[in-house]
Short mmCIF file of C-alpha atoms in Angstrom, two decimals:
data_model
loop_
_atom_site.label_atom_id
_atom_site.label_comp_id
_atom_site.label_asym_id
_atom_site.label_seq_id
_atom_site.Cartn_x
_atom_site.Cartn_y
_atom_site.Cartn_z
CA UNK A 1 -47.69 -3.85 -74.69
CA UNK A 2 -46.49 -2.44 -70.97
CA UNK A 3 -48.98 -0.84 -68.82
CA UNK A 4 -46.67 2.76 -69.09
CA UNK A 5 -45.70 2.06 -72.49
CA UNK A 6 -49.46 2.08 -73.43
CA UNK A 7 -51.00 4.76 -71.44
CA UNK A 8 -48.41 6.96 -72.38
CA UNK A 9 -49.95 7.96 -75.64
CA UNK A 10 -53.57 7.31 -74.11
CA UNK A 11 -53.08 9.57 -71.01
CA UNK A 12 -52.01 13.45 -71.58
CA UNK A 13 -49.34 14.01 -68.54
CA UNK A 14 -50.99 17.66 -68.07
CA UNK A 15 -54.06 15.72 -67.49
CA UNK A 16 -52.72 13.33 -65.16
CA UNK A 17 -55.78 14.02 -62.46
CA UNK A 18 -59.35 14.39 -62.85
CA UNK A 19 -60.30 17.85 -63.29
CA UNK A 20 -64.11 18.94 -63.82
CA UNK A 21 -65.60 22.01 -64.56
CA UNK A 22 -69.15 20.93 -62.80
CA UNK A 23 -69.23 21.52 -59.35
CA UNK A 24 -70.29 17.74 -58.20
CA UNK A 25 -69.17 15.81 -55.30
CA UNK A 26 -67.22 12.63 -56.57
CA UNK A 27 -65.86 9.78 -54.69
CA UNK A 28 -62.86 11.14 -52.41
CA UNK A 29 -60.10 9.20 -50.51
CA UNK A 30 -62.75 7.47 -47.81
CA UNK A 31 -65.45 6.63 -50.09
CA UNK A 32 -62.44 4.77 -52.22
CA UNK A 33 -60.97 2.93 -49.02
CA UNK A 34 -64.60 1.73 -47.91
CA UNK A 35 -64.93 0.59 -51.40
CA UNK A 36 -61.23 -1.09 -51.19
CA UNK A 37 -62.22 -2.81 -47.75
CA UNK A 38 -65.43 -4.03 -48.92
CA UNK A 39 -63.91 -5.57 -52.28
CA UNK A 40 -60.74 -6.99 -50.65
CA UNK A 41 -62.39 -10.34 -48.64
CA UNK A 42 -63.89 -11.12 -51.78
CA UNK A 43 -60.51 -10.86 -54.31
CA UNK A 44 -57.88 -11.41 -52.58
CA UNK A 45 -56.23 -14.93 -52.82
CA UNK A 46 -58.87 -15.76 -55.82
CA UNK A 47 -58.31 -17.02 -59.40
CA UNK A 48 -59.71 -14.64 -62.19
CA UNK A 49 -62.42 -16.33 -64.48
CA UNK A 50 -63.47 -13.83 -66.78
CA UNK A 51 -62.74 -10.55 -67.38
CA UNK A 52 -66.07 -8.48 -69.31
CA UNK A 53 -66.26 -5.01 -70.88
CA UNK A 54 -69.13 -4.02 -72.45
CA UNK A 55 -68.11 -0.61 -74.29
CA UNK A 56 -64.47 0.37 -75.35
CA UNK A 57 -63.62 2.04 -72.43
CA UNK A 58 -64.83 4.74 -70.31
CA UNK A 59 -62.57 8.27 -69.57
CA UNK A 60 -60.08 6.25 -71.17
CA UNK A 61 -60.29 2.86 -73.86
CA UNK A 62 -59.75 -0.13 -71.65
CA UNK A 63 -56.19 -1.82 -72.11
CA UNK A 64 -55.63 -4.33 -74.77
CA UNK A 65 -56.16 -8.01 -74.53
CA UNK A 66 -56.62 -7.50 -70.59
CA UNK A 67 -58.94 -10.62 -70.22
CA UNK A 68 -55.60 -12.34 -71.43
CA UNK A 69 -53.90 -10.42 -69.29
CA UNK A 70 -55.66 -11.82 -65.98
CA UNK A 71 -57.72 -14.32 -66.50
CA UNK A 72 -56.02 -17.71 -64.58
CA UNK A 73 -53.99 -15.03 -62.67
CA UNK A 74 -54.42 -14.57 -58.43
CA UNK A 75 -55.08 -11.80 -57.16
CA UNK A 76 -52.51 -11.37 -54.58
CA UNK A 77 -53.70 -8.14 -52.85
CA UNK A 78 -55.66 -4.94 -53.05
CA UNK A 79 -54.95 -1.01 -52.28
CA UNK A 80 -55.71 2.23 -52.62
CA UNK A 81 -53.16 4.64 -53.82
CA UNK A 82 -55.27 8.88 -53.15
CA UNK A 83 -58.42 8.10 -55.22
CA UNK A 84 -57.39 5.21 -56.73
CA UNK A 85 -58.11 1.36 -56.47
CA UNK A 86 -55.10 -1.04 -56.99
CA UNK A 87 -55.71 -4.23 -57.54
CA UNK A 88 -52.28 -6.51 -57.31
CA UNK A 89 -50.79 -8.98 -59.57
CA UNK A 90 -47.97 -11.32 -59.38
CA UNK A 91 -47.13 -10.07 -63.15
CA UNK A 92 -48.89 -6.42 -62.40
CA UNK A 93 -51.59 -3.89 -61.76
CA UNK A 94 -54.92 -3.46 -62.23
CA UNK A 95 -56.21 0.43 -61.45
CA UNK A 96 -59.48 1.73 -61.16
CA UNK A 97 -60.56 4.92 -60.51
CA UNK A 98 -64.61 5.68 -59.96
CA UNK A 99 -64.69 8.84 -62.09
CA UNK A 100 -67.84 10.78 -60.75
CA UNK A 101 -70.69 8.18 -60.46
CA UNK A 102 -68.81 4.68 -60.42
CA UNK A 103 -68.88 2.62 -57.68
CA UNK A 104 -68.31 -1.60 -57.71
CA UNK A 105 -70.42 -4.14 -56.70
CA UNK A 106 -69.72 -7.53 -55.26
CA UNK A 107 -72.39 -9.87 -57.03
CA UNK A 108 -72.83 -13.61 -57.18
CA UNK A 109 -71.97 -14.94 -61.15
CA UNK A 110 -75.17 -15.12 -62.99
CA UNK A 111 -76.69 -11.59 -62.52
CA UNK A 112 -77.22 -10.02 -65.69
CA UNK A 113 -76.22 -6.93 -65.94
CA UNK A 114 -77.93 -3.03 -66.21
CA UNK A 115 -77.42 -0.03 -68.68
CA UNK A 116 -73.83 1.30 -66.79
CA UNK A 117 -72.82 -2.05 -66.00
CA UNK A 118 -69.77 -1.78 -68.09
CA UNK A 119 -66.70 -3.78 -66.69
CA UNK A 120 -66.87 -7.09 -64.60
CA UNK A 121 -64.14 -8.99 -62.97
CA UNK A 122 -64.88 -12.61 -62.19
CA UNK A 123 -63.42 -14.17 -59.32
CA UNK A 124 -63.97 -17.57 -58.47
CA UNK A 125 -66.19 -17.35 -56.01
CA UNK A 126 -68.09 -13.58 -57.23
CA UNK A 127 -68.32 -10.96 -59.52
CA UNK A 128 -66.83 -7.27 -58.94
CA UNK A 129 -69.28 -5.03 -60.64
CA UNK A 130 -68.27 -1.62 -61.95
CA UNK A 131 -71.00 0.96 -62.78
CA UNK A 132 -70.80 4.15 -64.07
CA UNK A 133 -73.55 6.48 -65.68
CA UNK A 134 -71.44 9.02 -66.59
CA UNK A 135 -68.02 7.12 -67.71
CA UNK A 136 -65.49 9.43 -65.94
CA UNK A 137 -64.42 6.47 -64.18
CA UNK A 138 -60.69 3.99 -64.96
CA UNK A 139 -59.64 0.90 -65.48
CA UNK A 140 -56.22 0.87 -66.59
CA UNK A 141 -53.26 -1.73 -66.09
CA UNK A 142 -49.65 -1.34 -65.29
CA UNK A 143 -47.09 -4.07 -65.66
CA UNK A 144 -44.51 -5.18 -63.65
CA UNK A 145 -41.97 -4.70 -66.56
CA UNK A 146 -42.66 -0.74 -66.35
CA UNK A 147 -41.44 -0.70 -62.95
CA UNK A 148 -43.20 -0.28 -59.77
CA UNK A 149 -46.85 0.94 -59.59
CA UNK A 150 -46.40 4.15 -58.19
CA UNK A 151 -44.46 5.03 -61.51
CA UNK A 152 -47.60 5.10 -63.46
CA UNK A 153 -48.07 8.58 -65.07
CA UNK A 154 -51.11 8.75 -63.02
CA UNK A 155 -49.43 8.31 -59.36
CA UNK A 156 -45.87 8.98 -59.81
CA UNK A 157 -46.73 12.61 -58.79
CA UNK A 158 -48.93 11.92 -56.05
CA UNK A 159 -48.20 13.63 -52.87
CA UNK A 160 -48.10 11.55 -49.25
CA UNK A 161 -51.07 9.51 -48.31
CA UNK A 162 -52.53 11.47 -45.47
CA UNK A 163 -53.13 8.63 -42.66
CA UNK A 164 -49.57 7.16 -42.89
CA UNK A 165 -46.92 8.60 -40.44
CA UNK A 166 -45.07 10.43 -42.64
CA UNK A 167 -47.58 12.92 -43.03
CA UNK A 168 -47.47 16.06 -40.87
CA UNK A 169 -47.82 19.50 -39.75
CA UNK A 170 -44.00 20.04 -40.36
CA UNK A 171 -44.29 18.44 -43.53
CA UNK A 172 -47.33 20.45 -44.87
CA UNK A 173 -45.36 23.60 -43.30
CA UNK A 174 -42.08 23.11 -45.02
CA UNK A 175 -43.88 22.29 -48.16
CA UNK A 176 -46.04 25.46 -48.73
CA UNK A 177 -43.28 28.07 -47.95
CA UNK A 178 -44.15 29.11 -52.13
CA UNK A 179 -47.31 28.45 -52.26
CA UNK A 180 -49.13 31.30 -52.57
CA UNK A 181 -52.53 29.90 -53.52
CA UNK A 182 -54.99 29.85 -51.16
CA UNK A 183 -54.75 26.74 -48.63
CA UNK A 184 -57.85 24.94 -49.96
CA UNK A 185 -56.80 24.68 -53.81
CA UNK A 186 -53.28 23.46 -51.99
CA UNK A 187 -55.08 20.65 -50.49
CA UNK A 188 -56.76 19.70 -53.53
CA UNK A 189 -53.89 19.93 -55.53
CA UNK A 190 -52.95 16.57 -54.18
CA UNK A 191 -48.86 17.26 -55.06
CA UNK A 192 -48.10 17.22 -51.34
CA UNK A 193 -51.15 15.40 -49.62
CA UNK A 194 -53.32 13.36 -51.75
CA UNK A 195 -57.11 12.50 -51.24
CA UNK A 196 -58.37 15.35 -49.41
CA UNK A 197 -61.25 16.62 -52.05
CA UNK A 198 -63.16 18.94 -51.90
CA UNK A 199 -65.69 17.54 -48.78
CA UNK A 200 -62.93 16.86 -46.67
CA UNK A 201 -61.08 20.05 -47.54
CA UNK A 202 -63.83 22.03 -46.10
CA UNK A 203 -64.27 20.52 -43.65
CA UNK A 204 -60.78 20.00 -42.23
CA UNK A 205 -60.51 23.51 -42.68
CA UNK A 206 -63.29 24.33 -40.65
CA UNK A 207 -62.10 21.94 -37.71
CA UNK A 208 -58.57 23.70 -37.82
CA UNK A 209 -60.38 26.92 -37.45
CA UNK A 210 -58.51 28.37 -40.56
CA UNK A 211 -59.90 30.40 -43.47
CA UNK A 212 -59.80 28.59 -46.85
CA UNK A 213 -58.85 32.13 -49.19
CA UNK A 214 -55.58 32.09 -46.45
CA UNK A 215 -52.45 31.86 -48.75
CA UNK A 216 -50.69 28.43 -47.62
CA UNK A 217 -47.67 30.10 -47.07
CA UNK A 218 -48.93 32.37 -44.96
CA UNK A 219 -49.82 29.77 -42.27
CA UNK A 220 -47.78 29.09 -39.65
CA UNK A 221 -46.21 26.20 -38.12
CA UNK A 222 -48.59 26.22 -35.40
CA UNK A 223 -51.38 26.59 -37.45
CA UNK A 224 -50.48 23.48 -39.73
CA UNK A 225 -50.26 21.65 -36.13
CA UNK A 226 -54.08 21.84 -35.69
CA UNK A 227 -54.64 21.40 -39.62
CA UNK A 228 -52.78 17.96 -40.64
CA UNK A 229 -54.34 16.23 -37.40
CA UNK A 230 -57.91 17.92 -38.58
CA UNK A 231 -57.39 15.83 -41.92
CA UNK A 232 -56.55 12.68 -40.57
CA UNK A 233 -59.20 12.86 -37.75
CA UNK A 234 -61.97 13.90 -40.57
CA UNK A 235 -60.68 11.55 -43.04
CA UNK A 236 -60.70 8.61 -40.38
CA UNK A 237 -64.71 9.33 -39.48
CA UNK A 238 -65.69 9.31 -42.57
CA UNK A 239 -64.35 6.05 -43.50
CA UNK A 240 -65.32 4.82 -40.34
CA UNK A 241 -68.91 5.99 -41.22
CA UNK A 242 -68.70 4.50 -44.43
CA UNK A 243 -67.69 7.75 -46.28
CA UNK A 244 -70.64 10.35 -47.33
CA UNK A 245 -73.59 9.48 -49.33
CA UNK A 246 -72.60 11.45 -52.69
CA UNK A 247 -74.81 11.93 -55.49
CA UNK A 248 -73.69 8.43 -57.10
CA UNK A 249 -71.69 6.51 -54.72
CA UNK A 250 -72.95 3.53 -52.94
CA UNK A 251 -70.55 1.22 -51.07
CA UNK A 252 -69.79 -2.36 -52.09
CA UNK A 253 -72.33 -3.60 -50.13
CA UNK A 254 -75.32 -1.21 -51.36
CA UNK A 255 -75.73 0.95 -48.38
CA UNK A 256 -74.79 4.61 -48.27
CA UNK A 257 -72.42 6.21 -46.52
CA UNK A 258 -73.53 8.88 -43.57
CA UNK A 259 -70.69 11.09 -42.82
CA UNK A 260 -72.52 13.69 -44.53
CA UNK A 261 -75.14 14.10 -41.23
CA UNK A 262 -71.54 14.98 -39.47
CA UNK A 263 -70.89 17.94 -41.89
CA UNK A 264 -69.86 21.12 -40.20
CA UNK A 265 -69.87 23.26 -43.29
CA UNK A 266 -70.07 21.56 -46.42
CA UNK A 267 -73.38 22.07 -48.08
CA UNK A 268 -74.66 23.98 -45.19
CA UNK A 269 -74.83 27.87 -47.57
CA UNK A 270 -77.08 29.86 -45.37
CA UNK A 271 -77.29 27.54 -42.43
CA UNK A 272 -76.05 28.47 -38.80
CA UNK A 273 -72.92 27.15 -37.89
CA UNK A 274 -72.76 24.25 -35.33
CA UNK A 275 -70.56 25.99 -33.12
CA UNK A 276 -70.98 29.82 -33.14
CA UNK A 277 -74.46 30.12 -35.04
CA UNK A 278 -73.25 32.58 -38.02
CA UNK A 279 -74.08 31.89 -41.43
CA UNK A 280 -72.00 28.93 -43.26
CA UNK A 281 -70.92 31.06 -46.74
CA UNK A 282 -70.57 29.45 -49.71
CA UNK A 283 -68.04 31.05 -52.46
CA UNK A 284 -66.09 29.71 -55.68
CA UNK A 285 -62.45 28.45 -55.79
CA UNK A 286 -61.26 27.15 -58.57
CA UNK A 287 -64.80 26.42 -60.14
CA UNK A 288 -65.25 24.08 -57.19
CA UNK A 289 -67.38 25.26 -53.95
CA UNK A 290 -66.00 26.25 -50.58
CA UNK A 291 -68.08 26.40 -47.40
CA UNK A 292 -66.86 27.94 -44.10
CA UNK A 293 -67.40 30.04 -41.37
CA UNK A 294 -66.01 33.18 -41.41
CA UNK A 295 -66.35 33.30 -37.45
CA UNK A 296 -64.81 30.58 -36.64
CA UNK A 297 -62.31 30.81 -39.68
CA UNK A 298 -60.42 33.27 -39.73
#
């Protein structure tokens, strides 16, 4: 059966992101692209060999006869489409999202594996490794036959990836003229930007100098001109520094990201802020915690 075809009776549309009550960080949009740049020297241009999974599935049952699916097929290239890992076919595409606690390994073939060790994909020359204590995590597939990738009921209503040129302040401006939620549950809404979580929220926020509780369309054009370059500049450092070392996420290669000594505000409650010295405040939106100075944010 189609990739769509399937998921459309495995995947509710209402639930087409991941939504958690539990304030914990999860992988975000850098922590995804250093995992996509650490996998991608390793698949592309290889032959699958064996696919593995060792339970049914994880937030959602694995697809159907996928080690038929791939196995003998090349993997032509690899992306990253907000949160989530695409993994290109000539016949399709495999997606993986890391939930809350997954992150993939590159391993050589013969390692057996741990208690969350739960999907493998064998390459000719390695093994991608997915673990993932607390099953949140993805691996769907979508087929060529359904139409193009981003028409999978979890992307098709994705909003513009932030560090491609089409993404700007007039952009962000035009888009929020009815918005009326605050700017940070805007952001992580992920209709008109996608992959700014929670982390980078904050802290973009904090570099634009503008309040988080500020209704989005009450910002200005001028204001969105210091906000969509804060995003891409924080966004771009953190990848660059390997993304931040979350609760569960490790990188490809083992190591930990360290973004997270760079914070300005996030997970500083209580602390002095970098820049002026008042207190960092820490408050609720949207179950989901906000840090932020109200000095310097206003």
């Amino acid at each position: 059966m189609g990739g769509l075809a399937y998921h459309m009776h495995q995947i509710d549309e209402t639930h087409s992101n991941f939504f958690f009550s539990a304030d914990l960080p999860m992988p975000e949009l850098p922590e995804v692209e250093v995992t996509r740049r650490g996998v991608a020297p390793h698949l592309e241009g290889q032959l699958v060999t064996a696919v593995v999974m060792r339970r049914s599935g994880l937030r959602w049952p694995f697809p159907p006869g996928l080690s038929q699916l791939l196995v003998g097929r090349r993997i032509i290239k690899t992306g990253r489409r907000g949160k989530y890992l695409l993994i290109g076919f000539d016949h399709g595409t495999l997606i993986v999202h890391l939930g809350m606690s997954g992150h993939l390994r590159i391993l050589p073939a013969g390692i057996e594996p741990k208690l969350h060790d739960h999907f493998d994909l064998a390459v000719e020359t390695c093994v991608m490794r997915m673990t993932d204590p607390r099953r949140f995590g993805a691996v769907l597939w979508h087929d060529n036959a359904d139409g193009h990738v981003e028409e999978h009921i979890l992307l098709r209503g994705l909003g513009l990836e932030p560090l491609e040129g089409r993404f700007d302040a007039a952009l962000l401006h035009r888009m929020t003229r009815n918005r009326g939620a605050a700017i940070k549950q805007v952001l992580l809404a992920g209709d008109i930007v996608v992959g700014v979580g929670n982390i980078y929220a904050s802290e973009s926020l904090f570099k634009a100098g503008i309040n988080p509780k500020t209704p989005a369309s009450r910002i200005s054009l001028a204001r969105y001109e210091k906000l969509a370059p804060a995003i891409c500049e924080t966004l771009t450092a953190a990848i660059e520094q390997g993304g931040s070392s979350l609760r569960d996420f490790i990188a490809v290669n083992g190591q930990s990201g360290y973004f997270q000594q760079s914070y300005f505000v996030y997970n500083r409650a209580d602390e002095p802020c970098r820049i002026c010295g008042k207190t960092i405040r820490q408050i609720k939106q949207g179950q989901r915690s906000t840090f932020y100075c109200v000095s310097c944010q206003r």
